[in-house]
XYZ file of C-alpha atoms in Angstrom:
677
model
C -83.570 54.551 12.193
C -85.715 57.603 13.083
C -83.726 58.135 16.267
C -80.533 58.368 14.268
C -79.270 61.951 14.094
C -78.561 62.548 10.435
C -76.216 65.552 10.991
C -73.977 63.137 12.911
C -74.211 60.684 9.991
C -73.209 63.362 7.484
C -70.320 64.582 9.641
C -69.069 61.007 10.145
C -69.288 60.266 6.423
C -67.408 63.472 5.535
C -64.742 62.625 8.120
C -64.367 59.131 6.625
C -64.235 60.515 3.068
C -61.486 62.879 4.243
C -59.435 59.909 5.469
C -59.981 58.054 2.175
C -59.078 61.184 0.163
C -55.876 61.618 2.166
C -54.975 57.945 1.702
C -55.384 58.153 -2.085
C -53.975 61.608 -2.891
C -51.335 62.079 -0.126
C -52.019 65.852 0.179
C -49.516 68.392 1.459
C -49.777 68.585 5.264
C -49.202 72.350 5.408
C -52.012 73.000 2.913
C -54.386 70.720 4.861
C -53.555 72.519 8.135
C -54.192 75.952 6.573
C -57.541 74.854 5.100
C -58.570 73.172 8.386
C -57.767 76.327 10.369
C -59.833 78.391 7.917
C -62.706 75.927 8.283
C -62.615 76.028 12.093
C -62.359 79.840 12.092
C -65.343 80.101 9.728
C -67.383 77.751 11.933
C -66.666 79.764 15.074
C -67.308 83.087 13.328
C -70.704 82.084 11.900
C -71.713 80.293 15.097
C -71.203 83.323 17.346
C -72.619 85.678 14.722
C -75.839 83.698 14.191
C -76.230 81.752 17.450
C -79.435 83.598 18.330
C -81.085 82.836 14.966
C -83.892 80.310 15.169
C -83.124 78.952 11.703
C -79.552 77.843 11.027
C -78.213 79.129 7.710
C -77.130 76.551 5.087
C -73.601 77.963 4.949
C -72.946 76.812 8.521
C -73.938 73.236 7.651
C -71.808 73.181 4.505
C -68.827 74.611 6.399
C -69.287 71.945 9.129
C -69.170 69.152 6.557
C -66.109 70.628 4.808
C -64.337 71.003 8.161
C -65.136 67.368 9.042
C -63.693 66.316 5.669
C -60.508 68.343 6.270
C -60.244 66.984 9.820
C -60.310 63.436 8.430
C -57.575 64.268 5.917
C -55.520 66.013 8.619
C -55.886 63.095 11.055
C -54.485 60.589 8.562
C -51.699 62.971 7.474
C -50.352 63.535 10.985
C -50.613 59.821 11.801
C -48.083 59.119 9.035
C -44.937 58.243 10.979
C -42.707 58.734 7.918
C -43.099 62.513 8.406
C -40.786 62.210 11.414
C -37.306 63.361 10.360
C -35.741 60.423 12.205
C -37.893 57.766 10.546
C -35.733 54.945 9.196
C -37.122 55.276 5.650
C -35.520 58.733 5.432
C -32.083 57.200 5.990
C -32.250 54.039 3.884
C -32.609 54.481 0.135
C -32.114 50.895 -1.003
C -34.885 48.312 -0.988
C -32.477 45.791 0.551
C -29.607 46.635 2.881
C -27.452 45.295 5.723
C -28.006 47.363 8.866
C -27.123 47.519 12.547
C -29.993 48.633 14.749
C -31.450 48.704 18.260
C -35.082 47.643 18.583
C -37.739 47.433 21.303
C -40.086 44.427 21.126
C -43.694 45.658 21.056
C -45.796 42.667 20.001
C -45.449 38.959 19.260
C -46.808 37.871 15.882
C -47.775 34.427 14.618
C -44.650 32.517 13.592
C -44.003 31.316 10.064
C -42.377 27.997 9.131
C -38.922 29.591 9.100
C -39.076 32.604 11.420
C -40.194 33.853 14.825
C -41.795 37.249 14.190
C -42.179 40.406 16.296
C -43.443 43.947 15.816
C -40.678 46.237 17.068
C -39.920 49.929 17.470
C -36.587 51.131 16.074
C -34.608 53.534 18.287
C -31.118 53.373 16.726
C -30.022 52.834 13.116
C -26.317 52.359 12.420
C -25.508 54.180 15.675
C -27.815 57.159 15.047
C -31.180 57.999 16.606
C -34.043 56.532 14.594
C -37.784 55.956 14.744
C -40.519 53.747 13.294
C -42.277 50.386 13.585
C -40.636 47.449 11.821
C -41.075 43.652 11.825
C -38.198 41.532 13.124
C -37.855 37.983 11.763
C -35.558 35.665 13.749
C -34.657 32.468 11.897
C -35.827 29.325 13.678
C -32.694 27.318 12.916
C -30.885 29.458 15.468
C -31.228 29.459 19.261
C -32.101 32.622 21.176
C -33.077 33.176 24.773
C -36.731 34.019 25.425
C -37.589 37.448 24.066
C -40.302 39.240 26.018
C -42.304 42.367 25.262
C -40.291 45.493 26.097
C -36.866 43.882 25.526
C -34.144 45.949 23.835
C -32.299 44.038 21.100
C -29.100 44.932 19.266
C -29.559 43.426 15.800
C -27.301 43.050 12.763
C -29.535 41.910 9.933
C -30.896 42.303 6.429
C -33.325 45.163 5.853
C -36.130 44.783 3.285
C -38.681 47.444 2.401
C -42.269 46.375 1.804
C -42.866 45.385 -1.795
C -45.836 44.874 -4.025
C -47.075 41.261 -4.394
C -44.776 39.042 -6.444
C -47.701 37.459 -8.299
C -50.825 38.897 -9.946
C -53.940 39.594 -7.842
C -52.332 38.362 -4.632
C -53.170 39.924 -1.265
C -51.028 43.054 -0.902
C -49.396 42.297 2.445
C -47.047 45.257 2.075
C -50.006 47.639 1.831
C -51.622 45.989 4.854
C -48.417 46.563 6.862
C -48.226 50.197 5.733
C -51.725 50.744 7.116
C -50.229 49.576 10.424
C -47.363 52.115 9.974
C -44.904 49.262 9.254
C -42.805 49.890 6.153
C -40.070 47.244 6.284
C -38.835 43.997 7.814
C -35.510 42.802 9.244
C -34.233 39.216 8.950
C -31.525 38.048 11.353
C -29.963 34.968 12.949
C -29.859 34.598 16.745
C -26.069 34.857 16.577
C -26.475 38.406 15.226
C -28.746 39.497 18.091
C -27.741 40.707 21.559
C -30.330 41.188 24.288
C -29.898 44.412 26.242
C -30.763 44.088 29.967
C -32.856 47.255 29.668
C -36.613 46.587 29.635
C -39.145 49.121 28.360
C -41.856 48.737 31.018
C -44.933 50.073 29.224
C -48.580 48.998 29.541
C -47.921 46.390 26.838
C -45.065 44.967 28.913
C -47.175 44.481 32.044
C -50.107 43.117 29.995
C -47.775 40.626 28.309
C -46.262 39.582 31.654
C -49.734 38.946 33.054
C -50.814 36.969 29.964
C -47.644 34.871 30.091
C -48.131 34.249 33.806
C -51.690 33.017 33.232
C -50.627 30.774 30.339
C -47.675 29.277 32.254
C -49.824 28.495 35.284
C -52.352 26.717 33.071
C -49.586 24.824 31.240
C -48.161 23.649 34.581
C -51.594 22.253 35.400
C -51.439 20.134 32.214
C -54.039 22.101 30.262
C -54.125 20.485 26.803
C -52.071 22.579 24.381
C -54.624 22.637 21.530
C -57.513 23.651 23.805
C -55.325 26.184 25.638
C -54.457 27.960 22.399
C -58.184 28.399 21.669
C -58.879 29.648 25.226
C -56.077 32.203 24.939
C -57.563 33.420 21.634
C -61.144 33.518 22.998
C -60.352 35.492 26.150
C -56.937 37.100 25.746
C -57.141 37.781 22.014
C -53.828 36.047 21.242
C -53.994 33.769 18.182
C -50.259 33.149 17.695
C -50.277 29.537 18.900
C -53.438 28.283 17.184
C -52.671 25.697 14.508
C -53.565 26.430 10.910
C -55.877 23.384 10.865
C -57.985 24.748 13.745
C -58.217 28.199 12.130
C -59.248 26.605 8.818
C -62.028 24.615 10.551
C -63.395 27.767 12.195
C -63.283 29.582 8.840
C -65.117 26.798 7.014
C -67.724 26.571 9.773
C -68.357 30.332 9.701
C -67.146 30.794 13.280
C -63.767 32.470 12.830
C -65.155 35.581 14.565
C -65.267 33.534 17.778
C -61.442 33.393 17.808
C -61.153 37.199 17.644
C -62.104 39.199 20.707
C -65.007 41.356 19.530
C -68.353 42.825 20.582
C -69.619 39.383 21.584
C -66.824 38.907 24.101
C -66.821 42.495 25.414
C -70.618 42.411 25.806
C -70.292 39.278 27.946
C -67.636 40.992 30.076
C -69.951 44.005 30.540
C -72.819 41.778 31.703
C -70.515 39.720 33.943
C -69.015 42.784 35.702
C -72.463 44.390 36.009
C -73.692 41.209 37.712
C -70.770 41.283 40.173
C -71.557 44.932 41.035
C -75.222 44.206 41.829
C -74.745 44.714 45.624
C -73.784 48.370 45.055
C -76.976 50.490 45.444
C -78.367 52.310 42.401
C -77.980 55.744 43.955
C -76.341 58.620 42.069
C -73.016 57.958 43.795
C -73.388 54.182 43.432
C -74.099 54.483 39.697
C -70.974 56.583 39.175
C -68.875 54.020 41.099
C -70.355 51.207 38.977
C -69.695 53.126 35.775
C -66.046 53.795 36.684
C -65.452 50.153 37.656
C -67.166 48.800 34.509
C -65.272 51.085 32.123
C -62.012 50.334 33.948
C -62.702 46.579 33.659
C -63.487 46.853 29.947
C -60.270 48.727 29.152
C -58.132 46.420 31.293
C -59.619 43.545 29.311
C -58.873 45.451 26.093
C -55.235 45.948 27.066
C -54.897 42.262 27.988
C -56.340 41.360 24.585
C -53.649 43.409 22.857
C -55.773 46.445 21.810
C -56.451 44.965 18.368
C -58.788 47.052 16.144
C -61.812 44.853 16.899
C -61.054 45.015 20.636
C -60.649 48.804 20.657
C -63.855 49.222 18.669
C -65.845 46.938 20.955
C -64.488 48.360 24.219
C -65.084 51.940 23.030
C -68.643 51.195 21.925
C -69.598 49.323 25.096
C -68.059 52.099 27.197
C -70.695 54.398 25.686
C -73.370 51.769 26.323
C -72.232 51.619 29.969
C -72.547 55.408 30.268
C -76.157 55.171 29.099
C -76.896 52.230 31.417
C -75.547 53.655 34.652
C -76.376 57.336 34.138
C -79.938 56.333 33.217
C -79.902 57.910 29.784
C -81.548 56.418 26.735
C -79.142 54.503 24.539
C -79.303 55.229 20.824
C -77.250 52.357 19.446
C -76.783 54.056 16.060
C -75.287 57.145 17.671
C -73.183 54.886 19.891
C -71.740 53.168 16.825
C -71.026 56.478 15.082
C -69.427 58.180 18.087
C -67.276 55.146 18.893
C -66.153 54.971 15.248
C -65.305 58.691 15.232
C -63.265 58.420 18.420
C -61.359 55.374 17.182
C -60.609 56.957 13.797
C -59.530 60.228 15.411
C -56.858 58.307 17.316
C -56.104 55.602 14.689
C -57.404 56.698 11.261
C -55.594 53.806 9.567
C -58.068 51.433 11.292
C -60.532 52.432 8.556
C -58.564 50.229 6.135
C -58.379 47.277 8.540
C -60.506 44.345 7.328
C -61.524 43.351 10.854
C -62.628 46.918 11.653
C -64.756 47.085 8.498
C -66.377 43.688 9.064
C -67.077 44.436 12.729
C -68.883 47.711 12.121
C -70.825 46.421 9.130
C -71.924 43.333 11.097
C -72.988 45.396 14.116
C -74.910 47.885 11.985
C -76.847 45.168 10.171
C -77.589 43.325 13.424
C -79.082 46.506 14.877
C -80.873 47.514 11.659
C -81.942 44.244 10.046
C -82.418 41.837 12.965
C -85.687 43.453 14.199
C -87.128 43.028 10.696
C -86.180 39.333 10.654
C -87.587 38.690 14.140
C -90.905 40.253 13.083
C -91.378 37.462 10.536
C -92.265 35.045 13.353
C -92.746 35.492 17.098
C -92.475 32.136 18.928
C -94.357 31.865 22.217
C -91.983 29.308 23.716
C -89.001 31.066 25.351
C -86.508 28.368 24.373
C -87.640 28.435 20.745
C -87.541 32.246 20.809
C -83.964 32.149 22.143
C -82.763 30.000 19.252
C -84.833 32.027 16.773
C -83.056 35.188 17.988
C -79.691 33.483 17.438
C -80.699 32.564 13.879
C -81.921 36.097 13.072
C -78.793 37.710 14.518
C -76.607 35.305 12.505
C -78.495 35.981 9.278
C -78.444 39.759 9.829
C -74.664 39.744 10.375
C -73.984 37.405 7.437
C -76.231 39.347 5.038
C -74.424 42.548 5.995
C -70.917 41.161 5.686
C -71.590 38.871 2.701
C -70.291 41.223 -0.068
C -67.298 42.348 1.997
C -66.361 38.762 2.917
C -66.578 37.566 -0.694
C -64.529 40.557 -1.871
C -61.696 39.901 0.604
C -61.770 36.112 1.079
C -63.619 34.745 -2.015
C -65.484 32.131 0.022
C -68.682 31.834 2.057
C -69.603 29.267 4.784
C -73.076 27.959 3.931
C -73.665 26.370 7.350
C -72.936 29.483 9.435
C -76.433 29.493 11.009
C -76.056 25.874 12.219
C -72.681 26.744 13.723
C -74.112 29.723 15.607
C -77.162 27.782 16.856
C -74.900 25.091 18.286
C -72.019 27.132 19.726
C -73.450 30.494 20.846
C -75.471 29.126 23.810
C -72.412 27.235 25.049
C -70.057 30.116 24.306
C -71.528 32.231 27.099
C -70.710 29.442 29.568
C -67.199 29.018 28.124
C -66.482 32.767 28.387
C -67.829 32.935 31.937
C -65.834 29.927 33.135
C -62.807 31.069 31.127
C -62.717 34.532 32.718
C -62.886 32.991 36.212
C -60.104 30.511 35.374
C -57.919 33.327 33.972
C -58.464 35.545 37.025
C -57.556 32.701 39.382
C -54.494 31.790 37.280
C -53.333 35.420 37.468
C -53.129 34.924 41.259
C -51.318 31.569 40.881
C -54.479 29.622 41.696
C -55.692 26.869 39.376
C -58.817 25.056 40.531
C -58.536 21.760 38.677
C -62.290 20.908 38.436
C -63.068 24.312 36.906
C -60.027 24.127 34.619
C -61.054 20.656 33.411
C -64.582 21.914 32.757
C -63.140 24.671 30.578
C -60.766 22.271 28.814
C -63.561 19.779 28.080
C -65.860 22.579 26.862
C -63.228 23.808 24.393
C -62.559 20.234 23.243
C -66.269 19.781 22.547
C -66.437 23.167 20.811
C -63.530 22.245 18.523
C -65.154 18.883 17.704
C -68.435 20.560 16.773
C -66.636 23.127 14.629
C -64.596 20.401 12.916
C -67.779 18.392 12.240
C -69.556 21.363 10.636
C -66.422 22.233 8.615
C -66.259 18.666 7.281
C -69.305 19.337 5.051
C -67.167 20.937 2.357
C -69.981 20.884 -0.205
C -71.585 23.729 1.772
C -68.422 25.859 1.654
C -68.626 28.053 -1.421
C -65.071 28.770 -2.557
C -63.323 30.751 -5.295
C -66.143 33.295 -5.666
C -65.211 36.218 -7.929
C -66.204 39.727 -6.842
C -64.534 43.031 -7.703
C -65.014 46.332 -5.845
C -67.724 47.625 -8.226
C -69.729 44.436 -7.818
C -69.334 44.647 -4.044
C -70.801 48.169 -3.895
C -73.644 47.139 -6.195
C -74.415 44.221 -3.898
C -74.692 46.639 -0.966
C -77.051 48.886 -2.948
C -79.221 45.834 -3.674
C -79.212 44.638 -0.039
C -79.922 48.092 1.403
C -82.608 48.801 -1.206
C -84.460 45.540 -0.512
C -84.291 46.018 3.279
C -85.607 49.601 3.032
C -88.451 48.410 0.800
C -89.348 45.552 3.166
C -89.390 47.905 6.167
C -91.885 50.281 4.546
C -92.881 49.333 0.978
C -93.366 52.213 -1.477
C -93.146 52.429 -5.243
C -90.031 54.651 -5.104
C -88.216 52.182 -2.853
C -89.197 49.278 -5.091
C -87.932 51.219 -8.113
C -84.607 51.902 -6.376
C -84.235 48.201 -5.508
C -84.952 47.103 -9.074
C -82.516 49.676 -10.489
C -79.865 48.415 -8.035
C -80.462 44.803 -9.161
C -80.183 45.809 -12.822
C -77.013 47.760 -11.998
C -75.506 44.687 -10.317
C -76.325 42.571 -13.366
C -74.798 45.124 -15.743
C -71.615 45.452 -13.678
C -71.278 41.647 -13.481
C -71.835 41.257 -17.229
C -69.287 43.975 -17.985
C -66.689 42.411 -15.635
C -67.031 39.059 -17.405
C -67.035 40.722 -20.842
C -63.903 42.674 -19.970
C -62.266 39.425 -18.864
C -63.281 37.701 -22.119
C -61.543 40.229 -24.362
C -58.211 40.180 -22.495
C -55.222 38.025 -23.361
C -51.912 37.870 -21.512
C -48.785 35.781 -21.014
C -47.528 35.685 -17.402
C -44.368 34.328 -15.797
C -45.062 33.855 -12.090
C -42.525 34.442 -9.330
C -42.071 31.174 -7.389
C -38.809 30.104 -5.768
C -38.818 26.384 -6.496
C -40.898 25.974 -9.650
C -41.492 27.709 -12.945
C -45.138 28.621 -13.576
C -46.297 30.184 -16.832
C -49.866 30.955 -17.864
C -51.290 31.996 -21.211
C -54.791 33.468 -21.023
C -57.252 33.984 -23.844
C -60.437 35.447 -22.386
C -61.573 33.236 -19.510
C -59.537 30.215 -20.668
C -56.072 29.667 -19.254
C -53.324 27.318 -20.409
C -50.951 26.395 -17.590
C -47.299 25.470 -18.270
C -45.265 23.973 -15.423
C -43.701 20.765 -14.098
C -45.687 17.671 -13.121
C -45.969 18.491 -9.403
C -47.685 21.830 -10.056
C -49.889 20.461 -12.834
C -51.265 17.862 -10.388
C -51.875 20.264 -7.478
C -53.298 23.416 -9.068
C -56.188 23.515 -6.566
C -53.740 24.041 -3.692
C -51.651 26.709 -5.411
C -52.640 30.035 -3.831
C -50.874 32.175 -6.442
C -52.779 30.496 -9.277
C -56.114 30.526 -7.413
C -55.874 34.259 -6.688
C -55.173 34.983 -10.353
C -57.986 32.767 -11.664
C -60.619 34.069 -9.218
C -59.778 37.739 -9.741
C -59.955 37.422 -13.531
C -63.129 35.273 -13.761
C -61.236 32.532 -15.586
C -60.367 28.835 -15.259
C -57.599 26.476 -16.345
C -58.593 24.926 -19.654
C -55.345 23.090 -20.467
C -52.282 21.876 -18.573
C -49.017 21.385 -20.428
C -45.416 20.622 -19.603
C -42.876 23.398 -20.104
C -41.432 23.721 -23.603
C -38.467 25.657 -24.920
C -40.445 27.824 -27.307
C -43.620 29.878 -26.885
C -45.477 32.125 -29.306
C -47.707 34.864 -27.933
C -49.242 37.439 -30.255
C -46.315 38.591 -32.403
C -43.615 37.626 -29.881
C -41.351 34.574 -29.881
C -40.277 33.506 -26.360
C -37.311 31.179 -25.864
C -37.059 29.348 -22.531
C -33.665 28.046 -21.379
C -33.751 25.815 -18.288
C -31.133 23.904 -16.288
C -30.359 21.681 -19.283
C -29.099 24.791 -21.122
C -30.281 23.251 -24.405
C -31.602 25.672 -27.035
C -31.589 26.257 -30.780
C -29.196 29.061 -31.627
C -30.965 29.984 -34.875
C -34.315 30.782 -33.233
C -33.479 34.430 -32.431
C -36.372 35.076 -30.024
C -37.886 38.420 -29.047
C -37.817 37.492 -25.352
C -35.320 35.252 -23.563
C -36.622 33.480 -20.436
C -34.092 31.860 -18.053
C -35.251 29.352 -15.408
C -33.693 26.865 -12.967
C -30.175 28.362 -13.181
C -28.924 27.302 -16.659
C -25.162 27.539 -17.154
C -25.209 29.915 -20.113
C -22.944 32.763 -21.116
C -25.163 35.656 -22.143
C -22.264 37.605 -23.616
C -21.638 34.789 -26.070
C -25.363 34.491 -26.886
C -25.667 38.227 -27.492
C -22.901 38.007 -30.097
C -25.281 35.934 -32.253
C -28.572 37.698 -31.499
C -30.004 40.184 -29.056
C -33.520 39.779 -27.632
C -35.784 42.699 -26.856
C -35.819 41.664 -23.208
C -34.353 39.096 -20.810
C -36.623 37.649 -18.114
C -35.414 35.519 -15.191
C -37.755 33.903 -12.670
C -37.212 33.180 -8.967
C -35.928 29.617 -9.553
C -32.472 30.928 -10.503
C -29.460 31.326 -8.206
C -28.943 34.922 -7.061
C -25.284 34.804 -8.107
C -26.317 33.877 -11.659
C -28.942 36.620 -11.734
C -26.360 39.203 -10.662
C -24.041 38.261 -13.538
C -26.894 38.220 -16.095
C -28.147 41.618 -14.918
C -24.728 43.164 -15.348
C -24.373 41.648 -18.838
C -27.756 43.034 -19.897
C -26.832 46.445 -18.490
C -23.685 46.535 -20.620
C -25.615 45.482 -23.713
C -28.477 47.911 -22.873
C -31.064 45.109 -22.939
C -34.053 45.429 -20.552
C -33.791 42.949 -17.683
C -36.712 41.686 -15.561
C -36.050 39.673 -12.402
C -39.340 38.310 -10.986
C -37.830 37.796 -7.520
C -37.189 41.564 -7.382
C -39.855 43.149 -9.606
C -42.567 40.520 -9.299
C -44.349 38.624 -12.082
C -43.662 39.367 -15.743
C -46.661 40.068 -17.970
C -46.724 40.300 -21.741
């Protein structure tokens, strides 16, 4: 890392910290602009005043770092689309509302069981000019003509703002959407949608048309649907049509990165285009022509792949690599990573919070930093053995680097990742090469059957290998608990050990040991903190009632027979158990009476049977019981009424109004999320 310019590292870190600070504190934009202008003015003033000094004064360096910090905060602030006076959030106060709007289709998302989903841009709201990205959900039980990218739709539908997760410790999908500048969703039937003949012909439109043309030509040639969906993901970056079973196999085998266009794919494109341009002489003019053609090819590929964060990152980075290659300048890969990250975050600062972006950069950094150390352990003389040894070391470097981040986000780790990479990476180069040729030919309405069949068979074999590796479920480590503090401690341990191995000293060994002790202390505290907690939770599930009572790391589950038998497949329960370092100790059927701490909880279900003399502190209503709360409240009044998501909405509306009149707190889990006592 000696070649790494540390001023660039410090500036990048300050810029990133500025983005994080802005995300957490939401500072005033005017104040940030004033401070940034002062910072820039100070930099210019001291630069011109002291530019002839041989030794740079410390104040200039400090001012540079502060300015980078403010620039990061400013970049995220101005990227916030809600600042626009026409943004739809400024005109809709309610969380749920019926609206009439005009939308432009921008991107096709993966469908759910009930809805076709699109990312859209709003241009009209209830007849008035509007602005902002929003997700459109079109119910599948209705028929609608094909909707293509760039189409204008007139939609009458239900508007829902993003909400926090309904159940404890679940993935916050609403927060993820907000990082993409999406703050709400619309649900509509096809009968409530009219397609405007106007088409917004942007770059995305033409890229989508070309992708659809390629896919249709391959479908006409009887390309197997399952294999085609994988090819489209590998080369065009579109995962919408891949089945959940195939994605699960790739996850379990540690090869899910293959389905996302990333540095591996873009690097292959760079080498492929460079090979095609070999006849052009390496003169000054020829090098410039090559550079322009290579960069143009990379960005065309990026646009075709949908400009996802991983694609943008990879194309940007390899564009810098291409500059170094063709202008005959030395390539410092660390500086390339930093500059590409800075450029991406300047344009899209919210990418910093994208999981794929984080994993990509961490993996690349560790490959560059750690892989040489791993290869130095053994140097095979045989070229074939060396090739596979390089694959193993690259795989281990990437997995070691992303291990804490992967566990933190996904709570699982594929133990056979190195076998997967040894088997598939050599063949992947062939698949990508053949795939690119097949796609180019299909774009010109030419499908050469022998080449297409070779690609189809290769993908079939790839899927079989992945499925075989994924079948060894004993090597898939699931439900691993890791909080953010533990994750950072893991990185301190990993970095400390690598630094010590690179050049052993007593100070580095001491740092590594302190990091290991810190990790142990943080882990012990997390488990201790879990042990001393106790809570009673009513989950928010539409079809079933789920209640948990936790004492330390032991959980008692109350529900119906179907849930009690399938707890391992219940994502809401698994997320809660993993995040809180606990496990289900007992499983019991629902009862009408619960006691937790000093509270008595009465449950009334569809049978509407209860003991009137109980006089509980909390009344819990499930499965739409036919009860008259006004009559109940004449006998006794609970401290709070809780209703879960199994109740009819019409019943909930009546109960809410009754509680409002009686001034009794009312908690609806379908609206407010889980209830915790």
